[in-house]
Amino acid sequence: MKLTQCRMCLSKEFEMFLDLGFTALADNFLSPGKLHDKEMFFPLRVVLCKNCGLAQLDYVVDPTLMYNMDYPYESSTTKTGREHFTKMAKDIIEEFKVEDGSLAVDLGSNVGVLLMGFKECGMEVMGIEPSLNIMKKAIENGIATIPAFFGKEAVDQILKEKGQASVLTATNVFAHIHDLDEFMESASALVNEKGIFVFEAPYFKHLLDQLEYDTIYHEHLSYLSIKPLVAFFERHGWELFKIEEKTIHGGSLRCFVSRKGNYPIQGMVKEYLDNEEKEKIHDIERMKEFAVKVKEHKEKLRNLLMDLKKQGKKIAGMSAPAKGNTLLTYCKIDTEILDFVTEKAQIKIGKYTPGTHIPVYPDEKLLEDKTEYALLLAWNFAEEIIKNNEKFRKAGGKFIIPIPEPKIVE
Ligand SMILES: [Zn+2]
């Protein structure tokens, strides 16, 4: 579905600045049986709202196609990820002196890692997760979870069973939601008068600065910055009152929102706004410069890989996150360059990357095959992945970190 109005300010004035072509759905890893079926490709283009400055995709894929039974992302896969979420729960409870026994609800709660943190601290918890196979794992982890998208129905069920929530969280979910007005309606019904909504999402400024264009894919509908967010929450009678920056996912923002007047607006909100103005991150000229850099990056990465290939080197991809598929598809990296990609998540092993059809194996395959270069697709976890693959490095294996500048790590 083509976007007709800005989801934050409702303006109809856009300007397109980045066209990444047509890509398959980034999380739709293909089982061998589906490899020869017709695969769906959708346009991947980013536009800037001329009114509020929100960067967003101009084509919205039906969410039921994206978050289906096979949705493979498990938030507990990496140690860095688990520690991040446990600490997040503790920090929120301490700072806002959340009462024992009050309710925390997490949207897109995945296998329940964040909610486990809240539960350990004595809160009641409830998850909302549309992927059935992931939801089942959350239940196995002892986290009550409703198999649904966030909306009136799920909210009504929670209100009936548990009452209103003191804390509503969404990590890497808010930027995935198309109808944000409907979202705010549901959030207003669910969260109690003094309650807070805390969400984490990648910061658009980092995407621009660090050339993280691979984080652009169909699930990520909005590329968030503070200026459009402030105006959006204001329109709904809420306030963005605090911002923290986190290193996860290549630089994320943790935003704290509540009903107007509940909490003093902290000084950093204005600092962010001033800085965004200074850095021109809502300026179409800056966006166009970014698009040029993306094109140049594609050439650099392809040249590096093709040179190695010409030398007869064996190259594989390491880790297969959703964003890896934007990079692979846009840079036209397929089985002619990569022998395979490896991945820890069982759910992807034995399948093929969407669009580029590269087979996915466990990490051991790198040693078995005497792979010489590993292209790190989950570059944001580079440190942890390199540490975990000490054997590969000792066997002479080298890592290629693709973003922001392709570089070889020996
Ligand atoms: Zn707008």
Short mmCIF file of C-alpha atoms and ligand atoms in Angstrom, two decimals:
data_model
loop_
_atom_site.label_atom_id
_atom_site.label_comp_id
_atom_site.label_asym_id
_atom_site.label_seq_id
_atom_site.Cartn_x
_atom_site.Cartn_y
_atom_site.Cartn_z
CA MET A 1 0.00 0.00 0.00
CA LYS A 2 1.36 3.37 -1.02
CA LEU A 3 1.67 5.88 1.81
CA THR A 4 -0.80 8.74 1.43
CA GLN A 5 -0.10 10.85 4.49
CA CYS A 6 2.60 11.25 7.11
CA ARG A 7 1.84 8.93 10.00
CA MET A 8 2.92 11.49 12.58
CA CYS A 9 1.57 14.83 11.37
CA LEU A 10 -0.89 13.72 8.64
CA SER A 11 0.67 16.01 6.01
CA LYS A 12 0.50 14.80 2.41
CA GLU A 13 3.69 16.56 1.29
CA PHE A 14 6.65 14.21 0.81
CA GLU A 15 9.91 14.20 -1.03
CA MET A 16 11.65 10.95 -1.94
CA PHE A 17 15.39 10.81 -1.37
CA LEU A 18 16.46 7.18 -1.31
CA ASP A 19 15.44 4.33 -3.59
CA LEU A 20 16.86 0.92 -2.65
CA GLY A 21 14.97 -0.85 -5.39
CA PHE A 22 12.69 -3.83 -4.87
CA THR A 23 13.51 -6.25 -2.06
CA ALA A 24 11.96 -9.39 -0.63
CA LEU A 25 10.72 -9.26 2.97
CA ALA A 26 13.85 -9.17 5.12
CA ASP A 27 12.68 -11.77 7.63
CA ASN A 28 11.17 -14.15 5.16
CA PHE A 29 13.92 -16.80 5.11
CA LEU A 30 12.91 -19.53 2.69
CA SER A 31 12.71 -23.22 3.50
CA PRO A 32 14.11 -25.48 0.73
CA GLY A 33 10.59 -26.43 -0.35
CA LYS A 34 9.70 -22.78 -1.02
CA LEU A 35 12.89 -21.89 -2.84
CA HIS A 36 11.33 -22.20 -6.28
CA ASP A 37 7.98 -20.63 -5.44
CA LYS A 38 7.33 -17.13 -6.66
CA GLU A 39 8.77 -14.70 -4.13
CA MET A 40 7.19 -11.32 -3.43
CA PHE A 41 9.29 -8.19 -3.86
CA PHE A 42 8.22 -4.74 -2.69
CA PRO A 43 9.58 -1.23 -3.36
CA LEU A 44 11.96 0.03 -0.68
CA ARG A 45 11.98 3.83 -0.86
CA VAL A 46 12.40 6.49 1.80
CA VAL A 47 10.61 9.84 1.75
CA LEU A 48 10.89 12.88 3.98
CA CYS A 49 7.75 14.56 5.32
CA LYS A 50 8.08 18.21 4.33
CA ASN A 51 6.01 19.31 7.31
CA CYS A 52 7.31 17.48 10.41
CA GLY A 53 10.54 16.01 9.03
CA LEU A 54 9.79 12.32 9.62
CA ALA A 55 11.67 10.01 7.27
CA GLN A 56 9.49 7.05 6.37
CA LEU A 57 8.96 4.34 3.76
CA ASP A 58 6.51 5.29 1.06
CA TYR A 59 5.28 1.73 0.66
CA VAL A 60 3.63 -0.12 3.54
CA VAL A 61 3.56 -3.92 3.34
CA ASP A 62 0.59 -5.68 4.94
CA PRO A 63 1.84 -6.58 8.46
CA THR A 64 0.23 -10.01 8.36
CA LEU A 65 2.69 -10.85 5.56
CA MET A 66 5.65 -9.73 7.66
CA TYR A 67 4.92 -11.07 11.12
CA ASN A 68 3.76 -14.54 10.27
CA MET A 69 4.25 -17.95 11.83
CA ASP A 70 7.86 -18.15 10.74
CA TYR A 71 9.00 -14.76 11.99
CA PRO A 72 12.55 -15.62 13.00
CA TYR A 73 13.78 -12.83 15.25
CA GLU A 74 14.43 -13.93 18.82
CA SER A 75 15.54 -11.14 21.10
CA SER A 76 17.38 -13.46 23.48
CA THR A 77 19.77 -14.76 20.83
CA THR A 78 22.69 -12.54 21.83
CA LYS A 79 24.14 -12.04 25.28
CA THR A 80 24.40 -8.29 24.69
CA GLY A 81 20.68 -8.25 23.91
CA ARG A 82 19.67 -10.18 27.04
CA GLU A 83 21.74 -8.01 29.38
CA HIS A 84 20.41 -4.86 27.76
CA PHE A 85 16.77 -5.80 28.40
CA THR A 86 17.26 -7.02 31.97
CA LYS A 87 18.93 -3.75 32.89
CA MET A 88 16.24 -1.75 31.12
CA ALA A 89 13.53 -3.25 33.35
CA LYS A 90 15.51 -2.57 36.52
CA ASP A 91 16.33 1.01 35.51
CA ILE A 92 12.70 1.87 34.76
CA ILE A 93 11.44 0.45 38.05
CA GLU A 94 14.07 2.29 40.06
CA GLU A 95 13.73 5.64 38.37
CA PHE A 96 9.94 5.78 38.43
CA LYS A 97 9.54 3.96 41.74
CA VAL A 98 7.07 1.62 40.11
CA GLU A 99 5.00 -0.15 42.74
CA ASP A 100 5.26 -3.88 43.35
CA GLY A 101 2.44 -5.78 41.74
CA SER A 102 1.61 -3.09 39.19
CA LEU A 103 1.44 -4.09 35.56
CA ALA A 104 4.07 -3.85 32.81
CA VAL A 105 2.97 -4.57 29.25
CA ASP A 106 5.47 -5.09 26.45
CA LEU A 107 4.51 -4.80 22.80
CA GLY A 108 6.13 -7.19 20.37
CA SER A 109 7.29 -8.91 23.52
CA ASN A 110 9.09 -11.61 21.57
CA VAL A 111 10.23 -14.48 23.82
CA GLY A 112 9.65 -12.31 26.89
CA VAL A 113 13.18 -11.24 27.81
CA LEU A 114 12.29 -7.70 28.91
CA LEU A 115 9.19 -8.87 30.80
CA MET A 116 11.26 -11.45 32.69
CA GLY A 117 13.25 -8.51 34.02
CA PHE A 118 10.07 -6.74 35.20
CA LYS A 119 8.75 -9.95 36.68
CA GLU A 120 11.93 -10.57 38.66
CA CYS A 121 11.47 -7.13 40.20
CA GLY A 122 7.99 -8.00 41.42
CA MET A 123 5.77 -6.59 38.69
CA GLU A 124 2.82 -8.24 37.01
CA VAL A 125 3.59 -8.70 33.33
CA MET A 126 1.77 -9.24 30.08
CA GLY A 127 3.24 -9.59 26.60
CA ILE A 128 1.66 -8.93 23.23
CA GLU A 129 3.29 -10.80 20.38
CA PRO A 130 1.80 -11.52 16.96
CA SER A 131 4.13 -14.37 15.95
CA LEU A 132 2.68 -17.60 17.27
CA ASN A 133 5.90 -19.64 17.36
CA ILE A 134 7.71 -16.86 19.25
CA MET A 135 4.72 -16.36 21.56
CA LYS A 136 4.80 -20.07 22.49
CA LYS A 137 8.41 -19.69 23.63
CA ALA A 138 7.44 -16.74 25.83
CA ILE A 139 4.77 -18.88 27.49
CA GLU A 140 7.37 -21.61 28.04
CA ASN A 141 9.47 -18.92 29.71
CA GLY A 142 6.57 -18.27 32.09
CA ILE A 143 5.51 -14.97 30.54
CA ALA A 144 1.78 -14.53 29.92
CA THR A 145 1.46 -13.42 26.31
CA ILE A 146 -1.45 -12.53 24.05
CA PRO A 147 -0.97 -13.65 20.44
CA ALA A 148 -2.04 -10.45 18.70
CA PHE A 149 -1.07 -7.12 17.23
CA PHE A 150 -1.43 -4.20 19.61
CA GLY A 151 -4.92 -2.76 19.29
CA LYS A 152 -8.32 -2.40 20.93
CA GLU A 153 -8.97 -6.13 21.23
CA ALA A 154 -5.69 -6.93 22.98
CA VAL A 155 -6.09 -3.89 25.24
CA ASP A 156 -9.64 -4.88 26.21
CA GLN A 157 -8.43 -8.35 27.12
CA ILE A 158 -5.64 -6.96 29.32
CA LEU A 159 -7.95 -4.45 31.02
CA LYS A 160 -10.37 -7.25 31.81
CA GLU A 161 -7.73 -9.64 33.12
CA LYS A 162 -5.20 -7.33 34.75
CA GLY A 163 -6.44 -3.74 34.72
CA GLN A 164 -4.47 -0.72 33.52
CA ALA A 165 -0.71 -0.71 33.13
CA SER A 166 1.84 1.49 34.91
CA VAL A 167 4.47 0.81 32.30
CA LEU A 168 4.06 0.17 28.61
CA THR A 169 7.22 -0.72 26.70
CA ALA A 170 8.04 -1.29 23.06
CA THR A 171 11.56 -2.06 21.96
CA ASN A 172 12.09 -1.98 18.24
CA VAL A 173 8.37 -1.94 17.64
CA PHE A 174 7.25 1.70 17.51
CA ALA A 175 8.95 2.36 14.18
CA HIS A 176 7.19 -0.71 12.76
CA ILE A 177 3.68 0.60 13.39
CA HIS A 178 1.78 2.11 10.50
CA ASP A 179 -1.32 3.61 12.16
CA LEU A 180 0.14 5.61 15.02
CA ASP A 181 -3.09 7.47 15.81
CA GLU A 182 -4.78 4.14 16.47
CA PHE A 183 -1.75 3.16 18.51
CA MET A 184 -2.11 6.22 20.76
CA GLU A 185 -5.79 5.49 21.25
CA SER A 186 -4.95 2.00 22.48
CA ALA A 187 -2.05 3.22 24.60
CA SER A 188 -4.27 5.87 26.23
CA ALA A 189 -6.80 3.22 27.19
CA LEU A 190 -4.18 0.85 28.54
CA VAL A 191 -1.80 3.10 30.45
CA ASN A 192 -3.02 4.55 33.75
CA GLU A 193 -3.12 8.30 34.48
CA LYS A 194 0.48 8.59 35.74
CA GLY A 195 1.78 5.68 33.70
CA ILE A 196 4.67 5.85 31.27
CA PHE A 197 5.30 4.60 27.79
CA VAL A 198 8.94 3.78 27.10
CA PHE A 199 10.11 2.84 23.67
CA GLU A 200 13.42 2.13 22.03
CA ALA A 201 14.13 2.62 18.40
CA PRO A 202 17.15 3.30 16.23
CA TYR A 203 17.92 7.01 15.89
CA PHE A 204 17.70 8.39 12.39
CA LYS A 205 20.68 10.66 13.04
CA HIS A 206 22.90 7.59 13.54
CA LEU A 207 21.52 6.02 10.42
CA LEU A 208 22.62 9.14 8.53
CA ASP A 209 25.96 9.62 10.30
CA GLN A 210 27.03 5.97 10.23
CA LEU A 211 25.56 5.16 6.83
CA GLU A 212 23.40 2.43 8.39
CA TYR A 213 21.21 2.16 5.32
CA ASP A 214 20.98 -1.60 5.76
CA THR A 215 18.64 -0.96 8.72
CA ILE A 216 16.10 0.21 6.15
CA TYR A 217 13.67 -2.60 5.34
CA HIS A 218 9.93 -3.03 5.10
CA GLU A 219 9.30 -3.69 8.78
CA HIS A 220 10.91 -0.35 9.66
CA LEU A 221 8.26 2.05 8.46
CA SER A 222 9.52 5.16 10.30
CA TYR A 223 13.08 6.44 10.89
CA LEU A 224 12.71 8.30 14.12
CA SER A 225 14.05 11.64 15.20
CA ILE A 226 13.00 13.87 18.05
CA LYS A 227 11.37 16.77 16.22
CA PRO A 228 8.54 14.78 14.59
CA LEU A 229 8.08 12.73 17.79
CA VAL A 230 7.64 15.80 19.99
CA ALA A 231 4.96 17.20 17.65
CA PHE A 232 3.26 13.82 17.36
CA PHE A 233 2.88 13.19 21.09
CA GLU A 234 1.79 16.79 21.65
CA ARG A 235 -1.02 16.31 19.14
CA HIS A 236 -2.24 13.44 21.34
CA GLY A 237 -1.95 15.26 24.67
CA TRP A 238 1.18 13.35 25.70
CA GLU A 239 4.74 14.55 26.16
CA LEU A 240 8.16 13.23 25.34
CA PHE A 241 9.94 14.16 28.57
CA LYS A 242 13.20 12.23 28.60
CA ILE A 243 15.64 10.71 26.12
CA GLU A 244 18.50 8.30 26.68
CA GLU A 245 20.92 7.01 24.13
CA LYS A 246 21.83 3.33 23.95
CA THR A 247 24.50 1.61 21.93
CA ILE A 248 22.38 -1.40 20.95
CA HIS A 249 21.49 -1.80 17.25
CA GLY A 250 24.07 0.71 16.13
CA GLY A 251 22.73 3.55 18.28
CA SER A 252 19.19 3.61 19.65
CA LEU A 253 17.10 6.13 21.51
CA ARG A 254 15.12 5.26 24.60
CA CYS A 255 12.24 7.71 24.78
CA PHE A 256 10.03 8.30 27.81
CA VAL A 257 6.51 9.54 27.24
CA SER A 258 3.59 10.28 29.54
CA ARG A 259 0.43 12.35 29.63
CA LYS A 260 1.07 16.09 29.51
CA GLY A 261 2.19 17.57 32.81
CA ASN A 262 2.98 14.28 34.57
CA TYR A 263 6.74 14.68 34.52
CA PRO A 264 8.99 17.70 33.96
CA ILE A 265 10.41 17.82 30.45
CA GLN A 266 14.13 17.29 30.89
CA GLY A 267 16.66 19.61 29.34
CA MET A 268 18.01 17.06 26.89
CA VAL A 269 14.82 17.17 24.85
CA LYS A 270 15.56 20.73 23.78
CA GLU A 271 19.21 19.85 23.26
CA TYR A 272 18.21 17.09 20.86
CA LEU A 273 15.89 19.44 18.99
CA ASP A 274 18.60 22.10 18.69
CA ASN A 275 21.14 19.53 17.58
CA GLU A 276 18.82 18.09 14.94
CA GLU A 277 18.32 21.58 13.57
CA LYS A 278 22.05 22.21 13.55
CA GLU A 279 22.79 18.85 11.90
CA LYS A 280 20.05 19.47 9.31
CA ILE A 281 18.62 15.99 9.75
CA HIS A 282 15.26 17.12 8.40
CA ASP A 283 16.77 18.87 5.43
CA ILE A 284 16.25 17.34 2.00
CA GLU A 285 19.71 18.41 0.81
CA ARG A 286 21.34 16.42 3.61
CA MET A 287 19.15 13.43 2.65
CA LYS A 288 20.28 13.65 -0.95
CA GLU A 289 23.94 13.73 0.11
CA PHE A 290 23.24 10.61 2.15
CA ALA A 291 21.74 8.86 -0.87
CA VAL A 292 24.91 9.58 -2.87
CA LYS A 293 27.03 8.06 -0.10
CA VAL A 294 24.86 4.94 -0.09
CA LYS A 295 25.50 4.45 -3.80
CA GLU A 296 29.24 4.91 -3.29
CA HIS A 297 29.20 2.41 -0.44
CA LYS A 298 27.63 -0.21 -2.64
CA GLU A 299 30.47 0.19 -5.17
CA LYS A 300 33.16 0.05 -2.46
CA LEU A 301 31.76 -3.08 -0.83
CA ARG A 302 31.24 -4.85 -4.14
CA ASN A 303 34.75 -3.95 -5.30
CA LEU A 304 36.29 -5.28 -2.10
CA LEU A 305 34.39 -8.57 -2.34
CA MET A 306 34.98 -8.99 -6.08
CA ASP A 307 38.72 -8.39 -5.62
CA LEU A 308 38.88 -11.14 -3.00
CA LYS A 309 36.84 -13.41 -5.24
CA LYS A 310 39.25 -12.80 -8.13
CA GLN A 311 42.09 -13.85 -5.83
CA GLY A 312 40.22 -17.12 -5.35
CA LYS A 313 39.33 -16.42 -1.71
CA LYS A 314 36.48 -18.23 0.01
CA ILE A 315 33.95 -15.78 1.44
CA ALA A 316 30.86 -16.42 3.54
CA GLY A 317 28.43 -14.21 5.40
CA MET A 318 28.39 -14.40 9.19
CA SER A 319 25.13 -13.87 11.07
CA ALA A 320 21.94 -13.38 9.11
CA PRO A 321 19.94 -10.54 10.63
CA ALA A 322 17.02 -9.03 8.74
CA LYS A 323 19.08 -5.98 7.85
CA GLY A 324 21.67 -8.20 6.20
CA ASN A 325 19.13 -8.80 3.49
CA THR A 326 18.85 -5.14 2.56
CA LEU A 327 22.63 -5.04 2.22
CA LEU A 328 22.82 -8.30 0.23
CA THR A 329 19.99 -7.40 -2.11
CA TYR A 330 20.90 -3.76 -2.70
CA CYS A 331 24.61 -4.55 -3.21
CA LYS A 332 23.74 -7.57 -5.37
CA ILE A 333 25.70 -9.99 -3.19
CA ASP A 334 24.48 -13.52 -3.83
CA THR A 335 25.85 -17.05 -4.16
CA GLU A 336 28.33 -15.89 -6.80
CA ILE A 337 30.15 -14.03 -4.01
CA LEU A 338 29.15 -15.74 -0.74
CA ASP A 339 29.32 -19.53 -0.45
CA PHE A 340 26.80 -19.44 2.41
CA VAL A 341 25.89 -17.43 5.50
CA THR A 342 26.04 -18.70 9.07
CA GLU A 343 23.67 -18.03 11.92
CA LYS A 344 23.10 -19.00 15.54
CA ALA A 345 19.29 -18.90 15.48
CA GLN A 346 18.08 -22.45 14.81
CA ILE A 347 14.99 -21.10 13.11
CA LYS A 348 17.03 -19.78 10.15
CA ILE A 349 19.48 -22.68 9.76
CA GLY A 350 18.71 -24.89 6.76
CA LYS A 351 16.85 -22.06 5.05
CA TYR A 352 17.85 -19.54 2.37
CA THR A 353 18.20 -15.77 2.55
CA PRO A 354 15.18 -13.94 1.09
CA GLY A 355 15.73 -12.55 -2.38
CA THR A 356 19.37 -13.62 -2.70
CA HIS A 357 18.82 -17.33 -1.87
CA ILE A 358 22.09 -17.93 -0.02
CA PRO A 359 21.99 -21.10 2.14
CA VAL A 360 22.14 -20.62 5.94
CA TYR A 361 24.37 -22.91 8.03
CA PRO A 362 25.54 -23.02 11.66
CA ASP A 363 28.81 -21.17 12.45
CA GLU A 364 30.84 -24.43 12.40
CA LYS A 365 30.51 -24.48 8.63
CA LEU A 366 33.14 -21.70 8.43
CA LEU A 367 35.82 -24.02 9.82
CA GLU A 368 34.64 -27.10 7.93
CA ASP A 369 34.79 -25.22 4.65
CA LYS A 370 38.04 -23.40 5.49
CA THR A 371 36.34 -20.07 4.77
CA GLU A 372 38.89 -17.24 4.59
CA TYR A 373 36.70 -14.15 4.88
CA ALA A 374 33.50 -13.70 6.86
CA LEU A 375 31.28 -10.75 5.95
CA LEU A 376 29.74 -9.63 9.24
CA LEU A 377 26.14 -8.82 8.45
CA ALA A 378 25.21 -8.15 12.11
CA TRP A 379 27.99 -5.54 12.34
CA ASN A 380 26.33 -3.97 15.40
CA PHE A 381 27.28 -7.10 17.38
CA ALA A 382 30.75 -7.29 15.79
CA GLU A 383 32.65 -7.42 19.07
CA GLU A 384 30.60 -10.26 20.51
CA ILE A 385 30.54 -12.24 17.28
CA ILE A 386 34.30 -11.92 16.74
CA LYS A 387 34.89 -13.03 20.32
CA ASN A 388 32.59 -16.04 19.86
CA ASN A 389 34.42 -17.09 16.72
CA GLU A 390 37.92 -17.20 18.11
CA LYS A 391 38.56 -20.56 16.43
CA PHE A 392 37.78 -19.14 13.02
CA ARG A 393 40.17 -16.24 13.63
CA LYS A 394 42.91 -18.57 14.92
CA ALA A 395 42.52 -20.69 11.79
CA GLY A 396 43.45 -17.59 9.80
CA GLY A 397 39.92 -16.37 9.14
CA LYS A 398 39.38 -12.64 8.61
CA PHE A 399 36.28 -10.56 9.20
CA ILE A 400 34.85 -7.97 6.86
CA ILE A 401 32.84 -5.28 8.63
CA PRO A 402 30.67 -3.67 5.96
CA ILE A 403 29.25 -0.55 7.68
CA PRO A 404 29.98 2.39 7.72
CA GLU A 405 33.09 1.82 5.57
CA PRO A 406 33.89 -1.70 4.38
CA LYS A 407 37.00 -2.85 6.26
CA ILE A 408 38.88 -6.08 6.87
CA VAL A 409 39.66 -7.06 10.47
CA GLU A 410 42.45 -9.60 10.87
ZN ZN B 1 4.95 14.64 9.01
#
